[in-house]
Amino acid sequence: MEPQDVKALKRMLNIFGASLKVYSVTQLSNVMMDALKQYPADSVLTDETINLVCKEYKITRPVLMMPRVRGDVQEARHICFCLLHLELNLPIRFIAFKIFGAFPNTVYVAIKKYRGVNLSLATDKAFMEKYIKLSPVVQELKVKHLSIK
């Protein structure tokens, strides 16, 4: 980390600490959510990623967006969460609230599954195979989209 980054981080933590003395965690969380609503996510690239996952799993977008699903649809959601967070660098809270209308823990569980994958389990191996298959496609979409701008 560069020295100016360390200074900026220290400054931010001091401001955050001072804010906690004045405001509750809930109030600060609400302010953060308002800020995330302004997050400049590239909706075209996000849509293309979601559509890619839908096509791979042969499901519709409304089915992917449904909460409390199991089986292949749940795996598709988890893959989508991982691609959006790890490949497009979207914040977990943004993916949860703004895109899927879900709780952040839902997205976090998928990221945790990806990071703690056990390739000796058939389900985890299948999950990683799908991720490895789709990840380069998302990267190509990202490069293609950035070259258009």
Short mmCIF file of N, CA and C in Angstrom, two decimals:
data_model
loop_
_atom_site.label_atom_id
_atom_site.label_comp_id
_atom_site.label_asym_id
_atom_site.label_seq_id
_atom_site.Cartn_x
_atom_site.Cartn_y
_atom_site.Cartn_z
N MET A 1 0.85 -1.18 0.00
CA MET A 1 0.00 0.00 0.00
C MET A 1 0.89 1.23 0.00
N GLU A 2 0.53 2.19 -0.81
CA GLU A 2 1.28 3.44 -0.93
C GLU A 2 1.08 4.29 0.33
N PRO A 3 2.07 5.12 0.67
CA PRO A 3 1.94 5.97 1.87
C PRO A 3 0.70 6.87 1.84
N GLN A 4 0.34 7.40 0.66
CA GLN A 4 -0.85 8.26 0.60
C GLN A 4 -2.12 7.45 0.84
N ASP A 5 -2.10 6.16 0.46
CA ASP A 5 -3.25 5.30 0.71
C ASP A 5 -3.40 5.02 2.21
N VAL A 6 -2.27 4.84 2.89
CA VAL A 6 -2.29 4.61 4.33
C VAL A 6 -2.84 5.84 5.04
N LYS A 7 -2.40 7.02 4.60
CA LYS A 7 -2.90 8.26 5.21
C LYS A 7 -4.40 8.41 4.98
N ALA A 8 -4.85 8.11 3.78
CA ALA A 8 -6.28 8.23 3.46
C ALA A 8 -7.08 7.23 4.30
N LEU A 9 -6.56 6.02 4.46
CA LEU A 9 -7.24 5.01 5.27
C LEU A 9 -7.32 5.43 6.73
N LYS A 10 -6.23 5.96 7.26
CA LYS A 10 -6.23 6.44 8.65
C LYS A 10 -7.24 7.57 8.84
N ARG A 11 -7.27 8.48 7.88
CA ARG A 11 -8.22 9.59 7.94
C ARG A 11 -9.66 9.08 7.93
N MET A 12 -9.92 8.11 7.04
CA MET A 12 -11.26 7.55 6.94
C MET A 12 -11.66 6.84 8.24
N LEU A 13 -10.73 6.08 8.83
CA LEU A 13 -11.03 5.38 10.08
C LEU A 13 -11.27 6.36 11.23
N ASN A 14 -10.54 7.47 11.26
CA ASN A 14 -10.76 8.49 12.29
C ASN A 14 -12.15 9.10 12.15
N ILE A 15 -12.54 9.38 10.91
CA ILE A 15 -13.88 9.94 10.67
C ILE A 15 -14.94 8.93 11.07
N PHE A 16 -14.72 7.67 10.71
CA PHE A 16 -15.69 6.62 11.05
C PHE A 16 -15.80 6.47 12.57
N GLY A 17 -14.67 6.48 13.27
CA GLY A 17 -14.67 6.37 14.73
C GLY A 17 -15.41 7.53 15.38
N ALA A 18 -15.18 8.73 14.88
CA ALA A 18 -15.87 9.91 15.41
C ALA A 18 -17.37 9.82 15.12
N SER A 19 -17.72 9.29 13.96
CA SER A 19 -19.14 9.15 13.61
C SER A 19 -19.84 8.17 14.53
N LEU A 20 -19.15 7.12 14.93
CA LEU A 20 -19.75 6.12 15.83
C LEU A 20 -20.05 6.71 17.21
N LYS A 21 -19.34 7.75 17.58
CA LYS A 21 -19.60 8.40 18.86
C LYS A 21 -20.88 9.23 18.81
N VAL A 22 -21.27 9.65 17.62
CA VAL A 22 -22.43 10.52 17.45
C VAL A 22 -23.66 9.76 16.96
N TYR A 23 -23.45 8.82 16.02
CA TYR A 23 -24.56 8.12 15.38
C TYR A 23 -24.54 6.64 15.72
N SER A 24 -25.70 6.01 15.63
CA SER A 24 -25.79 4.57 15.86
C SER A 24 -25.30 3.82 14.62
N VAL A 25 -25.03 2.54 14.80
CA VAL A 25 -24.60 1.71 13.69
C VAL A 25 -25.69 1.66 12.61
N THR A 26 -26.94 1.60 13.03
CA THR A 26 -28.06 1.57 12.08
C THR A 26 -28.10 2.84 11.25
N GLN A 27 -27.92 3.99 11.89
CA GLN A 27 -27.93 5.25 11.16
C GLN A 27 -26.78 5.31 10.15
N LEU A 28 -25.60 4.86 10.56
CA LEU A 28 -24.47 4.86 9.64
C LEU A 28 -24.70 3.88 8.49
N SER A 29 -25.30 2.75 8.80
CA SER A 29 -25.61 1.76 7.76
C SER A 29 -26.57 2.35 6.74
N ASN A 30 -27.58 3.09 7.21
CA ASN A 30 -28.54 3.71 6.31
C ASN A 30 -27.86 4.75 5.41
N VAL A 31 -26.93 5.49 5.96
CA VAL A 31 -26.19 6.47 5.16
C VAL A 31 -25.35 5.75 4.10
N MET A 32 -24.72 4.64 4.50
CA MET A 32 -23.93 3.87 3.54
C MET A 32 -24.81 3.33 2.42
N MET A 33 -26.01 2.88 2.76
CA MET A 33 -26.91 2.36 1.74
C MET A 33 -27.34 3.46 0.78
N ASP A 34 -27.57 4.65 1.31
CA ASP A 34 -27.91 5.78 0.43
C ASP A 34 -26.75 6.07 -0.52
N ALA A 35 -25.52 5.97 -0.01
CA ALA A 35 -24.35 6.19 -0.86
C ALA A 35 -24.24 5.10 -1.93
N LEU A 36 -24.54 3.87 -1.55
CA LEU A 36 -24.46 2.77 -2.51
C LEU A 36 -25.50 2.91 -3.63
N LYS A 37 -26.63 3.52 -3.32
CA LYS A 37 -27.65 3.73 -4.35
C LYS A 37 -27.11 4.62 -5.46
N GLN A 38 -26.11 5.41 -5.13
CA GLN A 38 -25.50 6.30 -6.12
C GLN A 38 -24.31 5.64 -6.81
N TYR A 39 -24.01 4.38 -6.43
CA TYR A 39 -22.83 3.68 -6.96
C TYR A 39 -22.92 3.60 -8.48
N PRO A 40 -21.87 3.99 -9.17
CA PRO A 40 -21.94 4.03 -10.64
C PRO A 40 -21.68 2.67 -11.29
N ALA A 41 -22.49 1.70 -10.97
CA ALA A 41 -22.32 0.37 -11.57
C ALA A 41 -22.71 0.43 -13.04
N ASP A 42 -22.00 -0.29 -13.83
CA ASP A 42 -22.30 -0.36 -15.25
C ASP A 42 -23.44 -1.35 -15.44
N SER A 43 -24.63 -0.84 -15.60
CA SER A 43 -25.80 -1.72 -15.65
C SER A 43 -25.80 -2.62 -16.87
N VAL A 44 -25.21 -2.19 -17.99
CA VAL A 44 -25.16 -3.03 -19.18
C VAL A 44 -24.29 -4.26 -18.93
N LEU A 45 -23.13 -4.07 -18.35
CA LEU A 45 -22.23 -5.18 -18.04
C LEU A 45 -22.83 -6.09 -16.97
N THR A 46 -23.48 -5.50 -15.99
CA THR A 46 -24.16 -6.29 -14.96
C THR A 46 -25.26 -7.13 -15.58
N ASP A 47 -26.07 -6.52 -16.44
CA ASP A 47 -27.14 -7.25 -17.12
C ASP A 47 -26.60 -8.38 -17.99
N GLU A 48 -25.52 -8.11 -18.70
CA GLU A 48 -24.92 -9.14 -19.55
C GLU A 48 -24.42 -10.32 -18.71
N THR A 49 -23.86 -10.03 -17.54
CA THR A 49 -23.38 -11.09 -16.65
C THR A 49 -24.54 -11.92 -16.13
N ILE A 50 -25.61 -11.25 -15.71
CA ILE A 50 -26.80 -11.96 -15.22
C ILE A 50 -27.40 -12.81 -16.33
N ASN A 51 -27.50 -12.24 -17.53
CA ASN A 51 -28.05 -12.99 -18.67
C ASN A 51 -27.18 -14.18 -19.03
N LEU A 52 -25.87 -14.04 -18.90
CA LEU A 52 -24.95 -15.15 -19.16
C LEU A 52 -25.21 -16.31 -18.21
N VAL A 53 -25.40 -15.99 -16.93
CA VAL A 53 -25.68 -17.03 -15.94
C VAL A 53 -27.03 -17.68 -16.24
N CYS A 54 -28.02 -16.88 -16.57
CA CYS A 54 -29.34 -17.42 -16.90
C CYS A 54 -29.26 -18.37 -18.10
N LYS A 55 -28.51 -17.99 -19.10
CA LYS A 55 -28.36 -18.82 -20.29
C LYS A 55 -27.64 -20.13 -19.94
N GLU A 56 -26.61 -20.06 -19.14
CA GLU A 56 -25.85 -21.24 -18.75
C GLU A 56 -26.71 -22.25 -17.98
N TYR A 57 -27.56 -21.73 -17.11
CA TYR A 57 -28.40 -22.61 -16.29
C TYR A 57 -29.79 -22.85 -16.90
N LYS A 58 -30.03 -22.25 -18.06
CA LYS A 58 -31.31 -22.41 -18.77
C LYS A 58 -32.50 -22.02 -17.88
N ILE A 59 -32.37 -20.84 -17.27
CA ILE A 59 -33.44 -20.29 -16.45
C ILE A 59 -33.70 -18.86 -16.90
N THR A 60 -34.85 -18.32 -16.51
CA THR A 60 -35.16 -16.94 -16.86
C THR A 60 -34.63 -16.01 -15.77
N ARG A 61 -34.53 -14.75 -16.12
CA ARG A 61 -34.05 -13.76 -15.15
C ARG A 61 -34.97 -13.65 -13.93
N PRO A 62 -36.31 -13.63 -14.10
CA PRO A 62 -37.17 -13.57 -12.91
C PRO A 62 -36.97 -14.77 -11.97
N VAL A 63 -36.68 -15.94 -12.53
CA VAL A 63 -36.43 -17.11 -11.69
C VAL A 63 -35.13 -16.92 -10.92
N LEU A 64 -34.09 -16.39 -11.58
CA LEU A 64 -32.81 -16.14 -10.90
C LEU A 64 -32.97 -15.14 -9.77
N MET A 65 -33.85 -14.17 -9.94
CA MET A 65 -34.05 -13.12 -8.95
C MET A 65 -34.93 -13.55 -7.77
N MET A 66 -35.56 -14.72 -7.88
CA MET A 66 -36.46 -15.17 -6.81
C MET A 66 -35.67 -15.50 -5.54
N PRO A 67 -36.18 -15.09 -4.39
CA PRO A 67 -35.53 -15.46 -3.13
C PRO A 67 -35.92 -16.88 -2.72
N ARG A 68 -35.21 -17.42 -1.77
CA ARG A 68 -35.51 -18.74 -1.17
C ARG A 68 -35.67 -19.84 -2.22
N VAL A 69 -34.63 -20.04 -3.01
CA VAL A 69 -34.64 -21.09 -4.02
C VAL A 69 -33.63 -22.16 -3.64
N ARG A 70 -33.74 -23.30 -4.24
CA ARG A 70 -32.84 -24.42 -3.96
C ARG A 70 -32.34 -25.02 -5.27
N GLY A 71 -31.42 -25.93 -5.16
CA GLY A 71 -30.94 -26.69 -6.32
C GLY A 71 -30.16 -25.85 -7.30
N ASP A 72 -30.42 -26.09 -8.59
CA ASP A 72 -29.68 -25.40 -9.65
C ASP A 72 -29.89 -23.90 -9.64
N VAL A 73 -31.08 -23.47 -9.26
CA VAL A 73 -31.35 -22.02 -9.24
C VAL A 73 -30.52 -21.36 -8.14
N GLN A 74 -30.41 -22.01 -7.00
CA GLN A 74 -29.58 -21.48 -5.92
C GLN A 74 -28.12 -21.43 -6.36
N GLU A 75 -27.66 -22.47 -7.04
CA GLU A 75 -26.28 -22.47 -7.52
C GLU A 75 -26.07 -21.36 -8.54
N ALA A 76 -27.05 -21.15 -9.41
CA ALA A 76 -26.95 -20.07 -10.40
C ALA A 76 -26.85 -18.71 -9.70
N ARG A 77 -27.66 -18.50 -8.67
CA ARG A 77 -27.59 -17.24 -7.91
C ARG A 77 -26.21 -17.08 -7.30
N HIS A 78 -25.68 -18.15 -6.71
CA HIS A 78 -24.37 -18.08 -6.07
C HIS A 78 -23.28 -17.77 -7.10
N ILE A 79 -23.35 -18.41 -8.26
CA ILE A 79 -22.38 -18.12 -9.33
C ILE A 79 -22.49 -16.65 -9.74
N CYS A 80 -23.71 -16.18 -9.88
CA CYS A 80 -23.94 -14.79 -10.28
C CYS A 80 -23.38 -13.82 -9.23
N PHE A 81 -23.64 -14.10 -7.96
CA PHE A 81 -23.10 -13.26 -6.89
C PHE A 81 -21.58 -13.20 -6.98
N CYS A 82 -20.95 -14.36 -7.15
CA CYS A 82 -19.49 -14.42 -7.21
C CYS A 82 -18.95 -13.67 -8.42
N LEU A 83 -19.57 -13.85 -9.57
CA LEU A 83 -19.11 -13.15 -10.76
C LEU A 83 -19.24 -11.64 -10.61
N LEU A 84 -20.36 -11.20 -10.08
CA LEU A 84 -20.57 -9.77 -9.90
C LEU A 84 -19.59 -9.17 -8.90
N HIS A 85 -19.32 -9.89 -7.84
CA HIS A 85 -18.43 -9.36 -6.80
C HIS A 85 -16.96 -9.53 -7.17
N LEU A 86 -16.58 -10.72 -7.59
CA LEU A 86 -15.17 -11.00 -7.81
C LEU A 86 -14.65 -10.55 -9.17
N GLU A 87 -15.48 -10.60 -10.18
CA GLU A 87 -15.03 -10.22 -11.53
C GLU A 87 -15.34 -8.76 -11.86
N LEU A 88 -16.50 -8.27 -11.41
CA LEU A 88 -16.88 -6.88 -11.71
C LEU A 88 -16.62 -5.93 -10.55
N ASN A 89 -16.16 -6.48 -9.42
CA ASN A 89 -15.78 -5.69 -8.23
C ASN A 89 -16.94 -4.87 -7.67
N LEU A 90 -18.14 -5.40 -7.75
CA LEU A 90 -19.28 -4.71 -7.14
C LEU A 90 -19.34 -5.06 -5.65
N PRO A 91 -19.67 -4.09 -4.80
CA PRO A 91 -19.76 -4.36 -3.36
C PRO A 91 -20.89 -5.35 -3.05
N ILE A 92 -20.67 -6.14 -2.02
CA ILE A 92 -21.66 -7.15 -1.61
C ILE A 92 -23.00 -6.50 -1.31
N ARG A 93 -22.99 -5.41 -0.58
CA ARG A 93 -24.25 -4.75 -0.22
C ARG A 93 -24.97 -4.22 -1.45
N PHE A 94 -24.22 -3.74 -2.43
CA PHE A 94 -24.82 -3.25 -3.66
C PHE A 94 -25.50 -4.39 -4.41
N ILE A 95 -24.80 -5.51 -4.54
CA ILE A 95 -25.37 -6.68 -5.22
C ILE A 95 -26.64 -7.13 -4.51
N ALA A 96 -26.56 -7.18 -3.19
CA ALA A 96 -27.69 -7.67 -2.42
C ALA A 96 -28.90 -6.74 -2.53
N PHE A 97 -28.72 -5.50 -2.17
CA PHE A 97 -29.86 -4.58 -2.10
C PHE A 97 -30.31 -4.06 -3.46
N LYS A 98 -29.37 -3.61 -4.26
CA LYS A 98 -29.72 -2.91 -5.50
C LYS A 98 -30.07 -3.85 -6.65
N ILE A 99 -29.37 -4.97 -6.77
CA ILE A 99 -29.60 -5.86 -7.91
C ILE A 99 -30.61 -6.95 -7.58
N PHE A 100 -30.42 -7.63 -6.45
CA PHE A 100 -31.25 -8.80 -6.14
C PHE A 100 -32.34 -8.54 -5.10
N GLY A 101 -32.29 -7.43 -4.41
CA GLY A 101 -33.28 -7.17 -3.37
C GLY A 101 -33.20 -8.21 -2.27
N ALA A 102 -31.98 -8.59 -1.92
CA ALA A 102 -31.74 -9.63 -0.92
C ALA A 102 -30.95 -9.04 0.25
N PHE A 103 -30.73 -9.86 1.26
CA PHE A 103 -29.89 -9.43 2.38
C PHE A 103 -28.42 -9.66 2.02
N PRO A 104 -27.52 -8.81 2.49
CA PRO A 104 -26.10 -8.97 2.17
C PRO A 104 -25.53 -10.33 2.57
N ASN A 105 -26.06 -10.92 3.64
CA ASN A 105 -25.57 -12.22 4.07
C ASN A 105 -25.77 -13.28 2.99
N THR A 106 -26.83 -13.13 2.19
CA THR A 106 -27.09 -14.06 1.11
C THR A 106 -25.93 -14.06 0.12
N VAL A 107 -25.44 -12.89 -0.21
CA VAL A 107 -24.32 -12.76 -1.14
C VAL A 107 -23.03 -13.23 -0.47
N TYR A 108 -22.88 -12.86 0.80
CA TYR A 108 -21.67 -13.24 1.53
C TYR A 108 -21.52 -14.76 1.61
N VAL A 109 -22.62 -15.47 1.80
CA VAL A 109 -22.58 -16.93 1.87
C VAL A 109 -22.03 -17.51 0.57
N ALA A 110 -22.44 -16.96 -0.56
CA ALA A 110 -21.95 -17.43 -1.86
C ALA A 110 -20.44 -17.17 -2.01
N ILE A 111 -20.00 -15.99 -1.60
CA ILE A 111 -18.57 -15.65 -1.68
C ILE A 111 -17.77 -16.57 -0.77
N LYS A 112 -18.30 -16.81 0.40
CA LYS A 112 -17.65 -17.71 1.36
C LYS A 112 -17.57 -19.13 0.79
N LYS A 113 -18.63 -19.56 0.12
CA LYS A 113 -18.63 -20.88 -0.51
C LYS A 113 -17.52 -20.96 -1.55
N TYR A 114 -17.39 -19.92 -2.36
CA TYR A 114 -16.35 -19.88 -3.39
C TYR A 114 -14.96 -19.95 -2.76
N ARG A 115 -14.74 -19.17 -1.73
CA ARG A 115 -13.41 -19.12 -1.11
C ARG A 115 -13.06 -20.37 -0.32
N GLY A 116 -14.07 -21.08 0.16
CA GLY A 116 -13.83 -22.28 0.95
C GLY A 116 -14.19 -23.55 0.22
N VAL A 117 -14.11 -23.53 -1.09
CA VAL A 117 -14.54 -24.67 -1.90
C VAL A 117 -13.70 -25.92 -1.57
N ASN A 118 -14.38 -27.06 -1.55
CA ASN A 118 -13.74 -28.34 -1.29
C ASN A 118 -13.92 -29.19 -2.54
N LEU A 119 -12.89 -29.27 -3.35
CA LEU A 119 -12.99 -29.94 -4.65
C LEU A 119 -13.21 -31.45 -4.54
N SER A 120 -13.09 -32.00 -3.34
CA SER A 120 -13.37 -33.43 -3.19
C SER A 120 -14.88 -33.69 -3.12
N LEU A 121 -15.67 -32.63 -2.92
CA LEU A 121 -17.13 -32.76 -2.93
C LEU A 121 -17.64 -32.50 -4.34
N ALA A 122 -18.52 -33.37 -4.81
CA ALA A 122 -19.03 -33.26 -6.18
C ALA A 122 -19.75 -31.94 -6.43
N THR A 123 -20.53 -31.48 -5.46
CA THR A 123 -21.28 -30.24 -5.66
C THR A 123 -20.34 -29.03 -5.74
N ASP A 124 -19.32 -29.02 -4.89
CA ASP A 124 -18.34 -27.93 -4.93
C ASP A 124 -17.53 -27.95 -6.22
N LYS A 125 -17.19 -29.15 -6.67
CA LYS A 125 -16.44 -29.29 -7.91
C LYS A 125 -17.26 -28.77 -9.10
N ALA A 126 -18.55 -29.12 -9.13
CA ALA A 126 -19.43 -28.65 -10.20
C ALA A 126 -19.57 -27.12 -10.15
N PHE A 127 -19.67 -26.58 -8.94
CA PHE A 127 -19.76 -25.13 -8.75
C PHE A 127 -18.52 -24.45 -9.34
N MET A 128 -17.35 -24.95 -9.01
CA MET A 128 -16.11 -24.34 -9.50
C MET A 128 -15.96 -24.51 -11.00
N GLU A 129 -16.40 -25.63 -11.54
CA GLU A 129 -16.33 -25.83 -12.99
C GLU A 129 -17.17 -24.78 -13.72
N LYS A 130 -18.36 -24.52 -13.20
CA LYS A 130 -19.21 -23.48 -13.81
C LYS A 130 -18.56 -22.11 -13.68
N TYR A 131 -18.03 -21.82 -12.49
CA TYR A 131 -17.40 -20.52 -12.27
C TYR A 131 -16.21 -20.34 -13.22
N ILE A 132 -15.38 -21.37 -13.31
CA ILE A 132 -14.20 -21.31 -14.18
C ILE A 132 -14.62 -21.17 -15.64
N LYS A 133 -15.74 -21.76 -16.00
CA LYS A 133 -16.24 -21.65 -17.38
C LYS A 133 -16.74 -20.24 -17.68
N LEU A 134 -17.46 -19.63 -16.72
CA LEU A 134 -18.09 -18.33 -16.96
C LEU A 134 -17.17 -17.13 -16.69
N SER A 135 -16.22 -17.28 -15.80
CA SER A 135 -15.34 -16.18 -15.43
C SER A 135 -14.60 -15.56 -16.61
N PRO A 136 -13.98 -16.35 -17.49
CA PRO A 136 -13.31 -15.73 -18.64
C PRO A 136 -14.28 -15.03 -19.59
N VAL A 137 -15.49 -15.55 -19.68
CA VAL A 137 -16.49 -14.91 -20.55
C VAL A 137 -16.84 -13.53 -20.00
N VAL A 138 -17.00 -13.44 -18.70
CA VAL A 138 -17.29 -12.15 -18.06
C VAL A 138 -16.11 -11.20 -18.27
N GLN A 139 -14.90 -11.71 -18.15
CA GLN A 139 -13.72 -10.87 -18.37
C GLN A 139 -13.68 -10.35 -19.81
N GLU A 140 -14.04 -11.22 -20.77
CA GLU A 140 -14.10 -10.78 -22.17
C GLU A 140 -15.16 -9.70 -22.37
N LEU A 141 -16.32 -9.90 -21.73
CA LEU A 141 -17.38 -8.89 -21.82
C LEU A 141 -16.90 -7.56 -21.24
N LYS A 142 -16.17 -7.64 -20.13
CA LYS A 142 -15.66 -6.45 -19.46
C LYS A 142 -14.67 -5.70 -20.36
N VAL A 143 -13.75 -6.44 -20.96
CA VAL A 143 -12.77 -5.83 -21.86
C VAL A 143 -13.46 -5.24 -23.08
N LYS A 144 -14.38 -6.00 -23.64
CA LYS A 144 -15.12 -5.53 -24.82
C LYS A 144 -15.91 -4.27 -24.49
N HIS A 145 -16.54 -4.27 -23.34
CA HIS A 145 -17.34 -3.12 -22.94
C HIS A 145 -16.48 -1.90 -22.68
N LEU A 146 -15.33 -2.11 -22.04
CA LEU A 146 -14.44 -0.99 -21.76
C LEU A 146 -13.84 -0.42 -23.03
N SER A 147 -13.62 -1.27 -24.03
CA SER A 147 -13.06 -0.78 -25.29
C SER A 147 -14.07 0.03 -26.10
N ILE A 148 -15.37 -0.22 -25.86
CA ILE A 148 -16.43 0.53 -26.55
C ILE A 148 -16.53 1.94 -26.01
N LYS A 149 -16.31 2.10 -24.70
CA LYS A 149 -16.47 3.41 -24.06
C LYS A 149 -15.48 4.42 -24.55
#
